PDB file of N, CA and C in Angstrom:
ATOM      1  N   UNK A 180     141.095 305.947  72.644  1.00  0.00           N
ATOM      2  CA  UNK A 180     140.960 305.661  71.234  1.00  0.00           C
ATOM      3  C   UNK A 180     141.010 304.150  71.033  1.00  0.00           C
ATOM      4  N   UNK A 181     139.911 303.587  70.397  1.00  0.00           N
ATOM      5  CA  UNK A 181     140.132 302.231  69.422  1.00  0.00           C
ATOM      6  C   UNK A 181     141.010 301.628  69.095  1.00  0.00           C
ATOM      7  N   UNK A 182     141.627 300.324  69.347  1.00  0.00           N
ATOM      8  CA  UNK A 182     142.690 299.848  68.322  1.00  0.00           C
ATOM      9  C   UNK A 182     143.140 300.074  67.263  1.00  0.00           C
ATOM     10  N   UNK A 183     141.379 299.848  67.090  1.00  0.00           N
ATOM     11  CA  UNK A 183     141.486 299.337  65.278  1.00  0.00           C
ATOM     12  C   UNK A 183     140.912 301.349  64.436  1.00  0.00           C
ATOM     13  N   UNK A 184     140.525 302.286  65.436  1.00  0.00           N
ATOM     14  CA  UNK A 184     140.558 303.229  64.902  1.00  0.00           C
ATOM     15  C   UNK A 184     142.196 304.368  64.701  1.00  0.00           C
ATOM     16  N   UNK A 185     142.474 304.836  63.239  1.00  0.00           N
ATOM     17  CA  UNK A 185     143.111 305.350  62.935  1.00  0.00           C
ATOM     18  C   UNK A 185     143.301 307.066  63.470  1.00  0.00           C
ATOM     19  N   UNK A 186     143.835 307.892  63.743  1.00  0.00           N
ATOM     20  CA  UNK A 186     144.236 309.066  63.644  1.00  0.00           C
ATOM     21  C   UNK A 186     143.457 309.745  62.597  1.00  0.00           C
ATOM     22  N   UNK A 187     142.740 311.092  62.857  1.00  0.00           N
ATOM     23  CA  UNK A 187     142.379 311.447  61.606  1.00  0.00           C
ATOM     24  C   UNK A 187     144.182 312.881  61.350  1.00  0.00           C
ATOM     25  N   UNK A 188     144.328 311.779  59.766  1.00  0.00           N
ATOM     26  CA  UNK A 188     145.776 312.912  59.711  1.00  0.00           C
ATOM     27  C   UNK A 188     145.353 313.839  58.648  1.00  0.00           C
ATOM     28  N   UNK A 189     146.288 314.541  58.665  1.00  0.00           N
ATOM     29  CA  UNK A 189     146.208 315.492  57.068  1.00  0.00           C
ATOM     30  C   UNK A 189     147.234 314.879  56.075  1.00  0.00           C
ATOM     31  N   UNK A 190     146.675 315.221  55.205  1.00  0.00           N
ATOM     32  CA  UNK A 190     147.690 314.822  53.837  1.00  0.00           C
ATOM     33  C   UNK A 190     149.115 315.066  54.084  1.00  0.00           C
ATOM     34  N   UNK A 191     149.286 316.014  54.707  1.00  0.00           N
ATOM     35  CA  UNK A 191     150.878 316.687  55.302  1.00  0.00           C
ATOM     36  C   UNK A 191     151.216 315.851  55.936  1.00  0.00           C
ATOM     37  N   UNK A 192     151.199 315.223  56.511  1.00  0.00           N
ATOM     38  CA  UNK A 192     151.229 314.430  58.299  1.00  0.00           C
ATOM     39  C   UNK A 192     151.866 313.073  57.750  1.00  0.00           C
ATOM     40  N   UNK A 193     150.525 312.689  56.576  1.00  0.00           N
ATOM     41  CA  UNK A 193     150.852 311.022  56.052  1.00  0.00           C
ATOM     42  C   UNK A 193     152.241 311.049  54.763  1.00  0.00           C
ATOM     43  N   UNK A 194     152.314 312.341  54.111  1.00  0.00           N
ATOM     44  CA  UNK A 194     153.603 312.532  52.946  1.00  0.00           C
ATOM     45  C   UNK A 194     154.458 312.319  54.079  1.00  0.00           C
ATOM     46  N   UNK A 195     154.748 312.552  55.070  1.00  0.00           N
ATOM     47  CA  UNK A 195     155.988 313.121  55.848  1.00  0.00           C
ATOM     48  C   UNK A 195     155.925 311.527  56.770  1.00  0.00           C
ATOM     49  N   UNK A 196     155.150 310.415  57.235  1.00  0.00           N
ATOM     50  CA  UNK A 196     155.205 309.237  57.745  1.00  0.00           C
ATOM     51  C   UNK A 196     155.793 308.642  56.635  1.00  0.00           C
ATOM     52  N   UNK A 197     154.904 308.514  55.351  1.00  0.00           N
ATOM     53  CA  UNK A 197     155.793 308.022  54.168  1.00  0.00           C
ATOM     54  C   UNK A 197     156.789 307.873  53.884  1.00  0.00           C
ATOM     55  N   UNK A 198     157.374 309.364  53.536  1.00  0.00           N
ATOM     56  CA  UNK A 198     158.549 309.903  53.024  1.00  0.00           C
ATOM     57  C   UNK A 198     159.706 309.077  54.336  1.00  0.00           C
ATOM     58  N   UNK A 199     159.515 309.138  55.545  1.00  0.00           N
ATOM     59  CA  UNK A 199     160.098 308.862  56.257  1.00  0.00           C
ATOM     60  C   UNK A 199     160.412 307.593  56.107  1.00  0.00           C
ATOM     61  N   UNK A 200     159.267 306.931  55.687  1.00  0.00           N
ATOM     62  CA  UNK A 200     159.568 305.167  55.263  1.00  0.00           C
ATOM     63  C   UNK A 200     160.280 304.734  54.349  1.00  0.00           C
ATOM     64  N   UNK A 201     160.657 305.255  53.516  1.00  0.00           N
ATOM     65  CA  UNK A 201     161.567 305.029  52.445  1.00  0.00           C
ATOM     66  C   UNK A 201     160.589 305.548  50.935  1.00  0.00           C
ATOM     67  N   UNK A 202     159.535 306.068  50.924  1.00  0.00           N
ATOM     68  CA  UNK A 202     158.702 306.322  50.261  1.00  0.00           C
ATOM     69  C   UNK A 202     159.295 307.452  49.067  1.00  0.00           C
ATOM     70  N   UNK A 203     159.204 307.379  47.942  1.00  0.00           N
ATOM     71  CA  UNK A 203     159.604 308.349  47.250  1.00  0.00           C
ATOM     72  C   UNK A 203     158.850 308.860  45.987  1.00  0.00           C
ATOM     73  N   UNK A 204     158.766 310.191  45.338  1.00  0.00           N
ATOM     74  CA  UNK A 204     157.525 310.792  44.685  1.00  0.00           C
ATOM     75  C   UNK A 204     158.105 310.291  43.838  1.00  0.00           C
ATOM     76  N   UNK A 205     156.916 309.578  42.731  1.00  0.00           N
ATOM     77  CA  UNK A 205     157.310 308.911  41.502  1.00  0.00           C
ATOM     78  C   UNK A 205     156.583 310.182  40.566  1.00  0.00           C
ATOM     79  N   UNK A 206     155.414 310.716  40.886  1.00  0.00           N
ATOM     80  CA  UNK A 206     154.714 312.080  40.067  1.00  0.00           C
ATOM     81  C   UNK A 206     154.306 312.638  40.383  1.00  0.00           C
ATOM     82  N   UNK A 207     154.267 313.859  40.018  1.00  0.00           N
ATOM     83  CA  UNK A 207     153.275 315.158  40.323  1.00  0.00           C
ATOM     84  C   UNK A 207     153.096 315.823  39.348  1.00  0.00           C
ATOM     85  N   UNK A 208     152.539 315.231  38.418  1.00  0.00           N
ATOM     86  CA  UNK A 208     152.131 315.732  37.159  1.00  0.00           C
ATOM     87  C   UNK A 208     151.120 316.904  37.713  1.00  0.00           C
ATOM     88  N   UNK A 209     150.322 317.286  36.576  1.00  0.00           N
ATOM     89  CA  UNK A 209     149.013 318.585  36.773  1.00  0.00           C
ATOM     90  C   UNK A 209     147.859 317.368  37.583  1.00  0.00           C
ATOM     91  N   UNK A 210     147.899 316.122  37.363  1.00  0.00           N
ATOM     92  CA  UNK A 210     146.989 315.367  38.050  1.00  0.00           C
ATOM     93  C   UNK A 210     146.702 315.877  39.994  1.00  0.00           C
ATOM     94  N   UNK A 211     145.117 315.557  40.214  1.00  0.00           N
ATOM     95  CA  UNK A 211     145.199 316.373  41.620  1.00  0.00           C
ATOM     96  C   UNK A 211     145.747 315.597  42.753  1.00  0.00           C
ATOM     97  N   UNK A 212     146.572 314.370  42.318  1.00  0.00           N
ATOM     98  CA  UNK A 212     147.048 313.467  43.593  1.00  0.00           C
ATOM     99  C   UNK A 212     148.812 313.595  43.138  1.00  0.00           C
ATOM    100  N   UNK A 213     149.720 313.039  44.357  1.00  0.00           N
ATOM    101  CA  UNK A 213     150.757 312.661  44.373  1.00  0.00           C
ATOM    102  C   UNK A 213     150.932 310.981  44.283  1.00  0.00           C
ATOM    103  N   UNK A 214     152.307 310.538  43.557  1.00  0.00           N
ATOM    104  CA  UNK A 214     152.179 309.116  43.478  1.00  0.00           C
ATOM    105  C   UNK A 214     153.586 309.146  44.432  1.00  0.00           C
ATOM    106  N   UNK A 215     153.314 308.010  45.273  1.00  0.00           N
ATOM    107  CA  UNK A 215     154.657 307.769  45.766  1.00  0.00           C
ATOM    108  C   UNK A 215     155.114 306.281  45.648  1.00  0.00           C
ATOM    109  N   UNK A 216     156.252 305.883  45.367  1.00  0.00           N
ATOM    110  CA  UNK A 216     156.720 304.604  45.156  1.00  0.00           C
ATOM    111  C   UNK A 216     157.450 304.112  46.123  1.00  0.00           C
ATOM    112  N   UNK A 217     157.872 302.987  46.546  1.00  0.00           N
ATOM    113  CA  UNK A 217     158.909 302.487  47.702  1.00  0.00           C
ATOM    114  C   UNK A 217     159.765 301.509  46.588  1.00  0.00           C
ATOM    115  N   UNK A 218     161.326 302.065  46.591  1.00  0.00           N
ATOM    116  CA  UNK A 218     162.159 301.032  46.051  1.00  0.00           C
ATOM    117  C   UNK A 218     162.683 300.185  46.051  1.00  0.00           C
ATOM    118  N   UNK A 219     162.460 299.618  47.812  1.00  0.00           N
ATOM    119  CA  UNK A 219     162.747 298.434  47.848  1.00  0.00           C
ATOM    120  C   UNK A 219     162.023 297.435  47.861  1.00  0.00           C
ATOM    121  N   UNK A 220     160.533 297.561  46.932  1.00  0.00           N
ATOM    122  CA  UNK A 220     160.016 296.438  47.363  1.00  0.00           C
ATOM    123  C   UNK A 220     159.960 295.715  46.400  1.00  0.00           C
ATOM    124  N   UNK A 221     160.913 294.478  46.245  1.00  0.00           N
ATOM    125  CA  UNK A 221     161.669 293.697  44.727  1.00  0.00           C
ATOM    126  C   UNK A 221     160.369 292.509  44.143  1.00  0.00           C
ATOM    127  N   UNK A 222     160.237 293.836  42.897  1.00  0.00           N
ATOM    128  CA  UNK A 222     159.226 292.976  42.111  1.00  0.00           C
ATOM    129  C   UNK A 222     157.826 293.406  42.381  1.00  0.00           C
ATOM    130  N   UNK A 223     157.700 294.022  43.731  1.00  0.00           N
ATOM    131  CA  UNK A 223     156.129 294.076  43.500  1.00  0.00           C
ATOM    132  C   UNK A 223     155.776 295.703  43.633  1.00  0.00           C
ATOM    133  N   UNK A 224     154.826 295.774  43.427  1.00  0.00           N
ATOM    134  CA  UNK A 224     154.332 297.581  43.047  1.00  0.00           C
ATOM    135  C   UNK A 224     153.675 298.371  44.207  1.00  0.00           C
ATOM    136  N   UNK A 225     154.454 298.682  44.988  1.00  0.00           N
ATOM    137  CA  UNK A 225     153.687 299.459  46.246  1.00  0.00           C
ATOM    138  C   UNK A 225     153.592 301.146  45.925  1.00  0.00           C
ATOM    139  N   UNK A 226     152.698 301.142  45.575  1.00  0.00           N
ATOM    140  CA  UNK A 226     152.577 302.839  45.141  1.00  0.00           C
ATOM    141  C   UNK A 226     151.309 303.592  46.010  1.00  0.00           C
ATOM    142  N   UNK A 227     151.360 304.897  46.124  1.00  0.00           N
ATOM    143  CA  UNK A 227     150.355 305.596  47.417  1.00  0.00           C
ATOM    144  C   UNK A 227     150.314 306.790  46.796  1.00  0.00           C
ATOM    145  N   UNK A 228     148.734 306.880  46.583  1.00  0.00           N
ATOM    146  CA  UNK A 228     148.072 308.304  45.961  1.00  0.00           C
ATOM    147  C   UNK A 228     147.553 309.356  47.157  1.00  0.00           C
ATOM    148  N   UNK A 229     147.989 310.321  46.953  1.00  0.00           N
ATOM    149  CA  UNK A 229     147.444 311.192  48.160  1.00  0.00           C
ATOM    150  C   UNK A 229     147.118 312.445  47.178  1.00  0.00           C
ATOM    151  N   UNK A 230     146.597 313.028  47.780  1.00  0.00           N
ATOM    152  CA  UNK A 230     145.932 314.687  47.285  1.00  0.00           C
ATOM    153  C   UNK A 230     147.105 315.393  47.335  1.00  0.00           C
ATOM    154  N   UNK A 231     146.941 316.193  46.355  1.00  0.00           N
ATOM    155  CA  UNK A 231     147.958 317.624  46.651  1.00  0.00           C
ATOM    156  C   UNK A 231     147.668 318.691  47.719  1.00  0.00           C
ATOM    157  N   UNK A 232     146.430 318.493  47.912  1.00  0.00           N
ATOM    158  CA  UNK A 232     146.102 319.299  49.360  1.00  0.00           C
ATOM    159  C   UNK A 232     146.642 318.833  50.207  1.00  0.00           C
ATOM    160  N   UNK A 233     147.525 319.913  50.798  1.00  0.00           N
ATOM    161  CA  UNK A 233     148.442 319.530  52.015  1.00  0.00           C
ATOM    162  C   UNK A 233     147.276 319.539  53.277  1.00  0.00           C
ATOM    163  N   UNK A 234     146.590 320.331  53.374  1.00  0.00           N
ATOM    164  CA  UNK A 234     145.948 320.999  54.447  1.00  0.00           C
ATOM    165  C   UNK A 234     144.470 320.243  54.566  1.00  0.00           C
ATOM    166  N   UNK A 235     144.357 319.438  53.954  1.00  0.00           N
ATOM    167  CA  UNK A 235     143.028 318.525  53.499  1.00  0.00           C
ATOM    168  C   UNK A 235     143.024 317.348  54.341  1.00  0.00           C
ATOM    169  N   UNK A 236     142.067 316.638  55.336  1.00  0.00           N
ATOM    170  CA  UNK A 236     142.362 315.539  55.979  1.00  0.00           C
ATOM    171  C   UNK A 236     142.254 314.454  55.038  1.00  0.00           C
ATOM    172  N   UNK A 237     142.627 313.779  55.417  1.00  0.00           N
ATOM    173  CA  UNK A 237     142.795 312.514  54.803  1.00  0.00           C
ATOM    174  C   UNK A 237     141.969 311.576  54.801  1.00  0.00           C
ATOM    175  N   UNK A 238     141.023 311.088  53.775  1.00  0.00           N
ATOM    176  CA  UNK A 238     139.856 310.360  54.629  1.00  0.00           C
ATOM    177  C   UNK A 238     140.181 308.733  55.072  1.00  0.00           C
ATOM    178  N   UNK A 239     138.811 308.235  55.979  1.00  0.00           N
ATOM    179  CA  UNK A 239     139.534 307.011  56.934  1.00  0.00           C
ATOM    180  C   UNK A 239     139.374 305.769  55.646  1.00  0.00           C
ATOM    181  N   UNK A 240     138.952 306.074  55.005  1.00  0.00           N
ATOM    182  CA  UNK A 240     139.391 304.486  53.943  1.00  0.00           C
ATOM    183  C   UNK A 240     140.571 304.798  53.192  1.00  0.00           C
ATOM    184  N   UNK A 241     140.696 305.976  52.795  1.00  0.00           N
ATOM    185  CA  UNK A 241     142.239 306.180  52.329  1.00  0.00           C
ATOM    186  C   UNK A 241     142.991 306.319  52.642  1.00  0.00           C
ATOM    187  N   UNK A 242     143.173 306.602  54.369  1.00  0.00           N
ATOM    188  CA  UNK A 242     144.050 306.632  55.326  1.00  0.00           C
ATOM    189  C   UNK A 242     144.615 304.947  55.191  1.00  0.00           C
ATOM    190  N   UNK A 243     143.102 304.118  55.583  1.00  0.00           N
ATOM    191  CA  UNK A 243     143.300 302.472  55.399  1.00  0.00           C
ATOM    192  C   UNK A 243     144.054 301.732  54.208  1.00  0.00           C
ATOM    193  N   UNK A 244     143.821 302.174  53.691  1.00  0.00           N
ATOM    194  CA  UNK A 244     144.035 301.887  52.118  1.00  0.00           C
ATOM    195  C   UNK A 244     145.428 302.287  51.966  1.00  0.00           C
ATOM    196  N   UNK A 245     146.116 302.930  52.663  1.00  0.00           N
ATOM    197  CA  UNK A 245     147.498 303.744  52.550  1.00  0.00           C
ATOM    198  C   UNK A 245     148.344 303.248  53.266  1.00  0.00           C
ATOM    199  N   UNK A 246     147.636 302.445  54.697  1.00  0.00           N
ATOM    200  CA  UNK A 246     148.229 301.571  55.785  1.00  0.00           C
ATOM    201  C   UNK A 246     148.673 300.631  55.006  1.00  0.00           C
ATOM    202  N   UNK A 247     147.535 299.835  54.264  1.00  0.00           N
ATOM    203  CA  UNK A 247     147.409 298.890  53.966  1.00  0.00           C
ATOM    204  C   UNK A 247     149.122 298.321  52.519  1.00  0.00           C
ATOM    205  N   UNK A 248     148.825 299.544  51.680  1.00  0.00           N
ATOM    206  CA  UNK A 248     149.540 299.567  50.428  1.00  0.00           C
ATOM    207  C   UNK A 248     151.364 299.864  50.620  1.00  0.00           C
ATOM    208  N   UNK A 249     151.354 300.315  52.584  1.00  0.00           N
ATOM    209  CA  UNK A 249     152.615 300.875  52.629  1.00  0.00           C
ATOM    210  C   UNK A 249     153.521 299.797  52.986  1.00  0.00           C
ATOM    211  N   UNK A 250     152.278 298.498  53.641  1.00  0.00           N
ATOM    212  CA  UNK A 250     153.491 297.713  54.306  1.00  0.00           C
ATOM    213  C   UNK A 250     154.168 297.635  55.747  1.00  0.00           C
ATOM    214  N   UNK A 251     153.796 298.959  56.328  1.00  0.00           N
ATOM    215  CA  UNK A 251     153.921 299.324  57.773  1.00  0.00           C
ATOM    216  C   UNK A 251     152.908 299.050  58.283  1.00  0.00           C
ATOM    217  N   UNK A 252     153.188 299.021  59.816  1.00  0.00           N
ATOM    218  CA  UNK A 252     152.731 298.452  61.064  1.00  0.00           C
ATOM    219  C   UNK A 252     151.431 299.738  61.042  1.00  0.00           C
ATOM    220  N   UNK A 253     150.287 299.646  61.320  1.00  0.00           N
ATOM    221  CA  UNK A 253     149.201 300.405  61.719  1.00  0.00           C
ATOM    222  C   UNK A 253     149.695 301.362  62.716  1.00  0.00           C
ATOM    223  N   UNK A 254     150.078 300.963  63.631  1.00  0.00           N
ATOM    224  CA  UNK A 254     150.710 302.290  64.850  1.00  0.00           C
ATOM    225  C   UNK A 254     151.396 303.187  64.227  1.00  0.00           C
ATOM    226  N   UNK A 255     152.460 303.015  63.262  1.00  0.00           N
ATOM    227  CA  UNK A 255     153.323 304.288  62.685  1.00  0.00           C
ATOM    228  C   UNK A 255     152.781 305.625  62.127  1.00  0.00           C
ATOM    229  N   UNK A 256     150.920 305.288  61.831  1.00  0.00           N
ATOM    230  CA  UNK A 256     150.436 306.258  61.585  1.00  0.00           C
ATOM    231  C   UNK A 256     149.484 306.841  62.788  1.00  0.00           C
ATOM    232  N   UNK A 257     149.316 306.167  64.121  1.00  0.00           N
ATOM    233  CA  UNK A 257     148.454 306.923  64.819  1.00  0.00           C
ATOM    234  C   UNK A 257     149.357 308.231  65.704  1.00  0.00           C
TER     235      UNK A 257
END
């Protein structure tokens, strides 16, 4: 596998890397995504939308986009 290519995960896979990070559900309204917030990050807004489909892969720009918004190291998700 690629460096720079990601894991293809499921929505399940990346809540549960998250959650593990300090990540916590800010909503789950009737809307079809989850919002998750991180509280320690002072002052600035790190928030991560994922699908409510658990069982749904995750696609690779929103996988990126999720790397990107979490703050963690790229490896924690392959």
């Amino acid at each position: 596998m690629s460096k720079n290519k990601l894991k293809t995960l499921k929505n399940k896979e990346v809540i549960k890397i998250i959650t593990h990070n300090g990540f916590k559900l800010k909503s789950a309204s009737s809307a079809p995504h989850f919002v998750f917030y991180h509280p320690n990050y002072n002052g600035t807004h790190r928030a991560i939308q994922i699908s409510k489909n658990p069982s749904k892969v995750c696609p690779d720009g929103t996988l990126r986009q999720i790397v990107r918004n979490s703050g963690k190291p790229k490896e924690e998700f392959c």
